[in-house]
Amino acid sequence: ASDSSGYFQSERIKPLAARRHYHAANNQNQQYSSGGSQMYMEQENDWDRDLLLDPAWEKQQRKTFTAWCNSHLRKAGTQIENIEEDFRDGLKLMLLLEVISGERLPKPERGKMRVHKINNVNKALDFIASKGVKLVSIGAEEIVDGNVKMTLGMIWTIILRFAIQDISVEETSAKEGLLLWCQRKTAPYKNVNVQNFHISWKDGLAFNALIHRHRPELIDYEKLRKDDPVTNLNNAFEVAEKYLDIPKMLDAEDIVGTLRPDEKAIMTYVSCFYHAFSGAQKAETAANRICKVLAVNQENEHLMEDYEKLASDLLEWIRRTIPWLENRAPEKTMAEMQQKLEDFRDYRRVHKPPKVQEKCQLEINFNTLQTKLRLSNRPAFMPSEGRMVSDINSAWHNLEGAEKGYEEWLLNEIRRLERLDHLAEKFRQKATIHESWTAGKESMLTQKDYETASLSEVKALLKKHEAFESDLAAHQDRVEQIAAIAQELNELDYYDAPSVNARCQKICEQWDLLGSLTQSRRESLERTEKQLESIDGLYLEYAKRAAPFNNWMEGAMEDLQDMFIVHNIEEIQGLITAHEQFKSTLPEANKERESIQAIQAEVQKIARYNGIKLSGNNPYTSITPESIDSKWDKVQQLVPQRDKALQEELGRQQSNDHLRRQFANQANVIGPWIQNKMEEIGRISIEMNGTLEDQLTHLRQYEQSIIEYKPKIDQLEGDYQLIQEALIFDNKYTAYTMEHLRVGWEQLLTTIARTINEIENQILTRDAKGISQEQLHEYRASFNHFDKKRTGMMDSDDFRALLISTGNSLGDAEFARIMGIVDPNNSGAVTFQAFIDFMSRETTDTDTADQVIASFKILAGDKNYITAEELRRELPPDQAEYCIARMAPYSGPDAVPGALDYMSFSTALYGESDL
């Protein structure tokens, strides 16, 4: 009985039996919740029967319901003028239901007969009933006949079902939910107290408060007065129509002029405000989601750009530096090569260390970026061609190879120039001595003195010539030495080789001439020898003994003044030993000198005794006793000078040996220390001691302890510089070189930084994926168990065994897919970071392309495209322009000018197509 009463009880125009009821339809919808059905009946029972025929109420309902229907029908390009007339054929009624439900109704009948109209209305009523709505006492005939009250009742039922039913606020729904929403939104405003949907709205302040709460820029609420309801209502209705797309459904005069405004008209009007502002809230939520996704994408793009720039700068620096290191243009002087060596040391101390740090930071940034991309469900970052980490490592390897080769070349060049300087000085000394000896020899050999000489004089000349030939033969070795030194200077590319060659050529030509002249003079003397006899034996003996002794003294002076180069204590001690042996021969040489001088003394004695007047010097030799004594004195002076020079060199070599030991003592400590630290870092990276934060703190403390060791490295560098400045090229006290220690130190710093970065990435993964510390410990324990080689990485077989141990039964195809995730570069190894990423990725809720597409669809008002104006209205300016610049034009059948394709854009964000 209650189902047949309510709104329609006073309508008795037709017999009840003539109307079509929908009890059968209701029986087919028993699955619809009883709460929902009861809610609609309670709304119907609230209809005030006593005031049903109030003309003011009917006028308000007619105007409000008509405006509400038109607000939806205009989406289909039509509208109604008379609510009881325009729904009579059922066509616009079916169209209205399709628009507000978004579903297709059965095809309407286009005939003009009454039966066609009834059938169309029945299709609409059947659709309403299918949504769980009881249509009590509503028949298609009443609608077709234009019954105003039945038509208004039907429209009210539709409004309840499609505009008010879904309103839910704090576990209340429909009318109570809408009322609670109004109370919550208007609570802060003075003179507003919403208790119902009639008199609480008469002064218009509640309408204005709702608008001001959501769009404060549209209304100056402080200027409204409670005693001017018409102005208040018109202001709210006009603002709603102009800015909120809510059509004007009531006139202010109708509300103010009625004792109690129609409740259903007010509810209908207010529900439009609810849906307008509820849509804005959804748009804001959608915009926030898009902003979040775009912010992540923009940050990742910024990191990619930073990586590309840093990689380009580092590669460019390497590209510029390698040609400098590969330049092997030799210098002419030792000073110029020393300057090149100093420039190289400056490169090592000043220019290279910042680039080592940049390379380390580049690897850290690359790993961090890849971790963020994995955590945000983005495809891995692939640097542009030639800027991969492997490319940078390859370029760095080439740089270090060029650097090592350049240093070796510098040291070899310095040795070569040092050798050249020594040889050049030695050449000049020997050439000067030889030229001094040959001075006047040509004129002596070409003179004709034997033509007027006596027999004795000729014999003397012949003996003298024999002595000269002996002297000449003794100088043959010196000439060969001069030529050999010149040849070596040419082979070593001495810069002043032309002048050396010219001088050597002159000496050789002169030597050949002397040989020829000597042979000619001998032949001349031998021709006259038959006429000359009597040779003073003593003179001859003197000449024969004085010549080799004089040659020995000249050789001794030459040796005592000879330059020497040694590189260690053993070599200088060898020279000292040889010098001591030379000094031990001096007493015997002095006896020989005294014997030679005794021969000359005997000649003088015989001459005096026999009254012989000597014609001058010994005719057989130009070596006088005075010259022998002079040269002997010179030898005696050179011996202590040689002693001093050798002792000074011994002191220098002892100092060099001290430098070697000083360097070796530190290198033999630092080398094992670096190796030990490298092993400790490798051990720490696979152990599980405390939380990740504890491990990170421990590693950073460990890193600080390593950094604090830097002064010892610097001190070792200082010692190494002293060794290089002293031109020390070997060190028998240590197997470590400075180059090895530098490489070890740089590897140590890089390894600890990389290990810290791995822990930081694990923290990022843990926090982003919601992994507990116990899970991380379990992951690490499993990983360490199957990491048989203790390298911090597993090969594919070990990783497969690990997955099987967790209960996974893997086929080859599935395992290949998993390996493609954890080892995208096909390196054949799985890191711990890749392992925990894989273990956690299936359990984490991340943004997907479908979610972003759904968010864009909300902003677009359910359209398949979106416009630039809508993006700028809903998103922050920078992210709106980011989308506009990257979205392709929309080309669907419903495209309009300026339409943008947000679907392909959203797909591209997640790597499913090109952005």
XYZ file of C-alpha atoms in Angstrom, residues 453-852:
400
model
C 172.357 17.723 -42.720
C 175.361 15.649 -41.856
C 175.264 11.895 -41.675
C 174.750 11.990 -37.979
C 172.083 14.557 -38.371
C 170.341 12.484 -41.023
C 170.528 9.421 -38.862
C 169.167 11.545 -36.067
C 166.403 12.745 -38.319
C 165.608 9.156 -39.285
C 165.497 8.038 -35.681
C 163.437 11.056 -34.847
C 161.093 10.131 -37.629
C 160.827 6.615 -36.321
C 159.938 8.044 -32.930
C 157.332 10.224 -34.637
C 155.897 7.223 -36.380
C 155.680 5.496 -33.030
C 153.932 8.547 -31.637
C 151.674 8.653 -34.675
C 150.719 5.049 -34.197
C 149.997 5.752 -30.536
C 147.587 8.502 -31.618
C 145.749 6.183 -34.013
C 143.603 4.918 -31.141
C 142.621 8.465 -30.203
C 141.542 9.253 -33.762
C 139.446 6.097 -33.868
C 137.861 7.075 -30.557
C 137.035 10.540 -31.952
C 135.388 8.969 -35.031
C 133.470 6.456 -32.865
C 132.167 9.214 -30.601
C 131.084 11.260 -33.628
C 129.287 8.193 -35.036
C 127.448 7.624 -31.734
C 126.435 11.304 -31.595
C 124.934 10.925 -35.064
C 123.097 7.738 -34.084
C 121.660 9.471 -30.987
C 120.482 12.400 -33.148
C 122.664 15.058 -31.512
C 121.331 18.495 -32.386
C 124.794 19.909 -33.255
C 125.801 16.850 -35.262
C 126.761 18.878 -38.405
C 129.540 20.787 -36.599
C 130.725 17.551 -34.956
C 130.804 15.820 -38.330
C 132.697 18.714 -39.920
C 135.318 18.712 -37.174
C 135.636 14.925 -37.264
C 135.947 15.009 -41.042
C 138.712 17.600 -40.780
C 140.564 15.494 -38.196
C 140.285 12.341 -40.317
C 141.435 14.114 -43.480
C 144.353 15.634 -41.582
C 145.159 12.214 -40.124
C 145.242 10.666 -43.594
C 147.467 13.519 -44.784
C 149.824 13.012 -41.841
C 150.051 9.326 -42.677
C 150.861 10.102 -46.281
C 153.444 12.757 -45.328
C 155.011 10.454 -42.776
C 155.442 7.737 -45.357
C 157.009 10.202 -47.823
C 159.493 11.601 -45.253
C 160.512 8.126 -44.195
C 161.260 7.212 -47.768
C 163.346 10.383 -48.132
C 165.315 9.720 -44.943
C 165.960 6.105 -45.893
C 167.401 7.211 -49.223
C 169.975 9.348 -47.411
C 170.534 6.872 -44.548
C 173.394 5.205 -46.431
C 175.373 8.404 -46.240
C 174.698 9.059 -42.615
C 175.765 6.946 -39.641
C 176.658 7.357 -36.078
C 173.661 7.789 -33.910
C 173.970 8.701 -30.317
C 172.625 5.630 -28.554
C 171.804 7.515 -25.521
C 169.693 9.986 -27.424
C 168.061 7.121 -29.192
C 167.415 5.252 -26.018
C 166.095 8.415 -24.452
C 163.753 9.028 -27.348
C 162.506 5.455 -27.401
C 161.774 5.409 -23.695
C 160.509 8.977 -23.448
C 157.919 8.597 -26.225
C 155.796 5.829 -24.619
C 156.242 7.331 -21.201
C 155.116 10.691 -22.529
C 152.162 9.005 -24.242
C 151.336 7.226 -20.986
C 151.389 10.557 -19.133
C 149.156 12.186 -21.728
C 146.764 9.237 -21.517
C 146.835 9.443 -17.716
C 146.077 13.180 -17.821
C 143.285 12.535 -20.283
C 141.834 9.777 -18.070
C 142.170 11.883 -14.921
C 140.250 14.697 -16.613
C 137.702 12.394 -18.268
C 134.056 12.947 -17.270
C 132.157 10.054 -15.716
C 128.462 9.149 -15.217
C 127.320 6.622 -12.619
C 123.868 5.653 -11.371
C 124.573 3.759 -8.168
C 127.124 3.250 -5.407
C 128.557 0.093 -7.003
C 129.536 1.962 -10.166
C 131.258 4.836 -8.318
C 133.008 2.383 -6.037
C 134.262 0.581 -9.159
C 135.718 3.867 -10.437
C 137.300 4.568 -7.063
C 138.851 1.093 -7.058
C 140.244 1.598 -10.560
C 141.634 4.986 -9.529
C 143.331 3.450 -6.511
C 144.868 0.825 -8.763
C 146.123 3.643 -11.021
C 147.662 5.446 -8.073
C 149.433 2.245 -7.057
C 151.300 2.337 -10.399
C 152.664 5.852 -9.848
C 155.820 4.822 -7.886
C 156.848 2.503 -10.744
C 156.113 5.255 -13.260
C 158.227 7.678 -11.246
C 161.134 5.219 -11.404
C 160.738 5.095 -15.170
C 160.704 8.918 -15.300
C 163.881 9.040 -13.221
C 165.500 6.474 -15.502
C 164.636 8.527 -18.594
C 165.892 11.704 -16.961
C 169.089 9.814 -15.972
C 169.720 9.030 -19.673
C 169.570 12.718 -20.522
C 171.807 13.497 -17.552
C 174.275 10.906 -18.801
C 174.315 12.573 -22.229
C 175.138 15.897 -20.628
C 177.780 14.284 -18.497
C 179.490 12.601 -21.510
C 179.266 15.827 -23.507
C 180.864 17.788 -20.714
C 183.442 15.086 -20.154
C 184.408 14.900 -23.839
C 184.001 18.613 -24.513
C 181.228 18.002 -26.998
C 179.085 20.987 -27.844
C 175.564 19.898 -28.214
C 173.646 21.478 -31.025
C 170.435 21.632 -29.076
C 167.734 19.270 -28.059
C 167.742 15.551 -28.587
C 167.683 15.057 -32.324
C 165.569 11.943 -32.027
C 162.675 13.340 -30.114
C 160.895 16.580 -29.286
C 160.178 15.350 -25.813
C 162.372 17.283 -23.457
C 163.114 16.420 -19.870
C 161.376 19.643 -18.916
C 158.170 18.585 -20.683
C 158.310 15.193 -18.979
C 158.699 16.842 -15.595
C 155.965 19.341 -16.423
C 153.542 16.616 -17.430
C 154.494 14.535 -14.415
C 153.747 17.506 -12.173
C 150.422 17.904 -13.971
C 149.617 14.250 -13.294
C 150.516 14.733 -9.655
C 148.090 17.681 -9.467
C 145.252 15.858 -11.249
C 145.348 12.812 -8.961
C 143.983 14.602 -5.817
C 141.501 16.489 -7.985
C 140.269 13.141 -9.275
C 140.114 11.861 -5.706
C 137.939 14.790 -4.727
C 135.608 14.418 -7.704
C 135.155 10.693 -7.021
C 134.449 11.298 -3.345
C 131.899 13.988 -4.181
C 130.182 11.580 -6.584
C 130.286 8.879 -3.896
C 128.535 11.285 -1.521
C 125.906 12.050 -4.162
C 125.279 8.361 -4.802
C 125.017 7.729 -1.047
C 122.447 10.531 -0.875
C 120.595 8.933 -3.793
C 120.704 5.585 -2.013
C 119.224 7.265 1.054
C 116.400 8.640 -1.119
C 115.797 5.147 -2.516
C 115.601 3.660 0.964
C 113.376 6.509 2.204
C 110.947 5.997 -0.684
C 111.076 2.198 -0.368
C 110.365 2.266 3.392
C 107.119 4.195 2.795
C 106.150 2.349 -0.421
C 106.587 -1.051 1.263
C 104.065 0.081 3.920
C 101.583 1.943 1.700
C 101.408 -0.762 -0.992
C 100.246 -3.576 1.369
C 98.005 -1.062 3.190
C 96.147 -0.228 -0.054
C 95.826 -3.926 -0.925
C 94.523 -4.705 2.567
C 91.938 -1.881 2.361
C 90.762 -3.113 -1.035
C 90.241 -6.601 0.423
C 88.435 -5.193 3.475
C 86.055 -3.159 1.277
C 85.270 -6.263 -0.775
C 84.568 -8.140 2.458
C 82.352 -5.358 3.865
C 80.284 -5.156 0.652
C 79.027 -8.758 1.034
C 78.666 -8.913 4.840
C 75.459 -8.083 6.730
C 76.390 -6.101 9.834
C 73.482 -4.013 11.122
C 70.970 -1.977 9.147
C 71.732 -0.362 5.803
C 72.088 2.965 7.630
C 74.592 1.352 10.023
C 76.497 -0.084 7.067
C 76.409 3.299 5.317
C 77.674 5.066 8.456
C 80.418 2.461 8.859
C 81.457 2.804 5.201
C 81.552 6.597 5.429
C 83.702 6.344 8.573
C 85.856 3.868 6.694
C 86.051 6.278 3.758
C 87.086 9.100 6.124
C 89.857 6.921 7.553
C 91.095 6.311 4.010
C 90.957 10.040 3.180
C 92.912 10.766 6.372
C 95.665 8.525 4.943
C 96.086 10.986 2.028
C 98.954 12.972 3.695
C 101.089 9.823 3.612
C 100.427 9.486 -0.122
C 101.338 13.157 -0.576
C 104.528 12.644 1.463
C 105.407 9.674 -0.757
C 104.764 11.857 -3.828
C 107.207 14.399 -2.382
C 109.856 11.716 -1.895
C 109.233 10.462 -5.429
C 109.694 13.996 -6.773
C 113.053 14.196 -4.986
C 114.040 10.897 -6.619
C 113.079 12.167 -10.054
C 114.905 15.459 -9.507
C 117.983 13.452 -8.557
C 117.568 11.494 -11.846
C 117.277 8.166 -10.020
C 115.809 5.575 -12.364
C 115.910 2.350 -10.346
C 115.292 1.207 -6.782
C 116.383 -2.219 -5.656
C 114.806 -1.789 -2.204
C 111.154 -2.031 -3.298
C 109.042 -3.628 -6.004
C 106.520 -0.773 -5.844
C 106.621 2.137 -8.267
C 104.864 5.445 -7.773
C 102.685 4.705 -10.792
C 101.462 1.429 -9.255
C 100.731 3.142 -5.937
C 98.890 6.017 -7.669
C 96.688 3.567 -9.582
C 96.057 1.562 -6.401
C 95.137 4.733 -4.457
C 92.741 5.917 -7.182
C 91.150 2.437 -7.366
C 90.759 2.428 -3.575
C 88.959 5.812 -3.574
C 86.759 4.743 -6.498
C 85.911 1.382 -4.878
C 84.855 2.876 -1.510
C 82.779 5.565 -3.288
C 81.110 2.926 -5.476
C 80.382 0.711 -2.448
C 78.790 3.654 -0.574
C 76.712 4.416 -3.667
C 75.484 0.799 -3.787
C 74.319 0.996 -0.132
C 72.588 4.356 -0.822
C 70.807 2.786 -3.803
C 69.744 -0.144 -1.608
C 68.263 2.374 0.871
C 66.436 4.112 -1.986
C 65.089 0.745 -3.142
C 64.098 -0.284 0.379
C 62.259 2.984 1.094
C 60.593 3.164 -2.315
C 59.547 -0.506 -2.333
C 58.644 -0.744 1.374
C 61.116 -3.554 2.070
C 61.783 -4.285 5.747
C 65.252 -4.612 7.222
C 64.593 -8.328 7.884
C 63.737 -8.853 4.210
C 66.952 -7.115 3.169
C 68.942 -9.337 5.538
C 67.182 -12.376 4.105
C 67.922 -11.207 0.538
C 71.581 -10.595 1.420
C 71.939 -13.956 3.180
C 70.466 -15.785 0.164
C 72.623 -13.795 -2.242
C 75.810 -14.440 -0.246
C 74.996 -18.142 0.002
C 74.825 -18.519 -3.757
C 77.674 -16.083 -4.464
C 80.181 -18.913 -4.477
C 83.126 -16.839 -5.641
C 82.496 -14.061 -3.093
C 82.763 -11.412 -5.809
C 79.528 -9.547 -4.980
C 77.978 -10.872 -8.221
C 76.421 -14.171 -9.334
C 76.623 -15.840 -12.697
C 73.415 -17.023 -14.365
C 73.672 -20.611 -13.033
C 74.033 -19.441 -9.420
C 71.157 -16.983 -9.881
C 68.935 -19.731 -11.290
C 69.761 -21.924 -8.303
C 68.830 -19.031 -5.993
C 65.438 -18.571 -7.697
C 64.730 -22.315 -7.503
C 65.586 -22.240 -3.774
C 62.823 -19.636 -3.248
C 60.215 -22.013 -4.651
C 60.142 -20.796 -8.270
C 59.904 -23.429 -10.982
C 61.449 -21.746 -14.015
C 61.358 -22.720 -17.640
C 64.010 -21.537 -20.045
C 61.768 -18.809 -21.502
C 60.750 -17.456 -18.083
C 64.338 -17.492 -16.831
C 65.478 -15.709 -19.983
C 62.828 -13.031 -19.330
C 64.015 -12.595 -15.724
C 67.658 -12.390 -16.833
C 66.633 -9.667 -19.294
C 65.336 -7.669 -16.293
C 68.229 -8.196 -13.860
C 70.998 -8.150 -16.511
C 69.833 -5.795 -19.295
C 73.415 -5.356 -20.594
C 73.982 -9.142 -21.009
C 77.106 -8.997 -18.846
C 76.462 -12.527 -17.549
C 76.461 -11.380 -13.912
C 73.691 -10.356 -11.473
C 74.467 -7.710 -8.828
C 72.841 -7.578 -5.410
C 71.082 -4.315 -6.345
C 69.541 -5.931 -9.435
C 68.518 -8.922 -7.304
C 66.607 -6.867 -4.691
C 65.035 -4.757 -7.473
C 63.701 -7.944 -9.024
C 62.493 -9.403 -5.701
C 60.552 -6.247 -4.806
C 59.217 -4.962 -8.138
C 56.205 -7.346 -8.261
C 54.935 -6.268 -4.808
C 55.097 -2.482 -5.248
C 52.270 -0.246 -6.353
C 53.660 2.099 -8.975
C 52.151 4.491 -11.372
C 51.258 2.911 -14.697
C 50.514 4.258 -18.114
C 46.830 3.284 -17.720
C 46.560 5.296 -14.491
C 48.076 8.363 -16.144
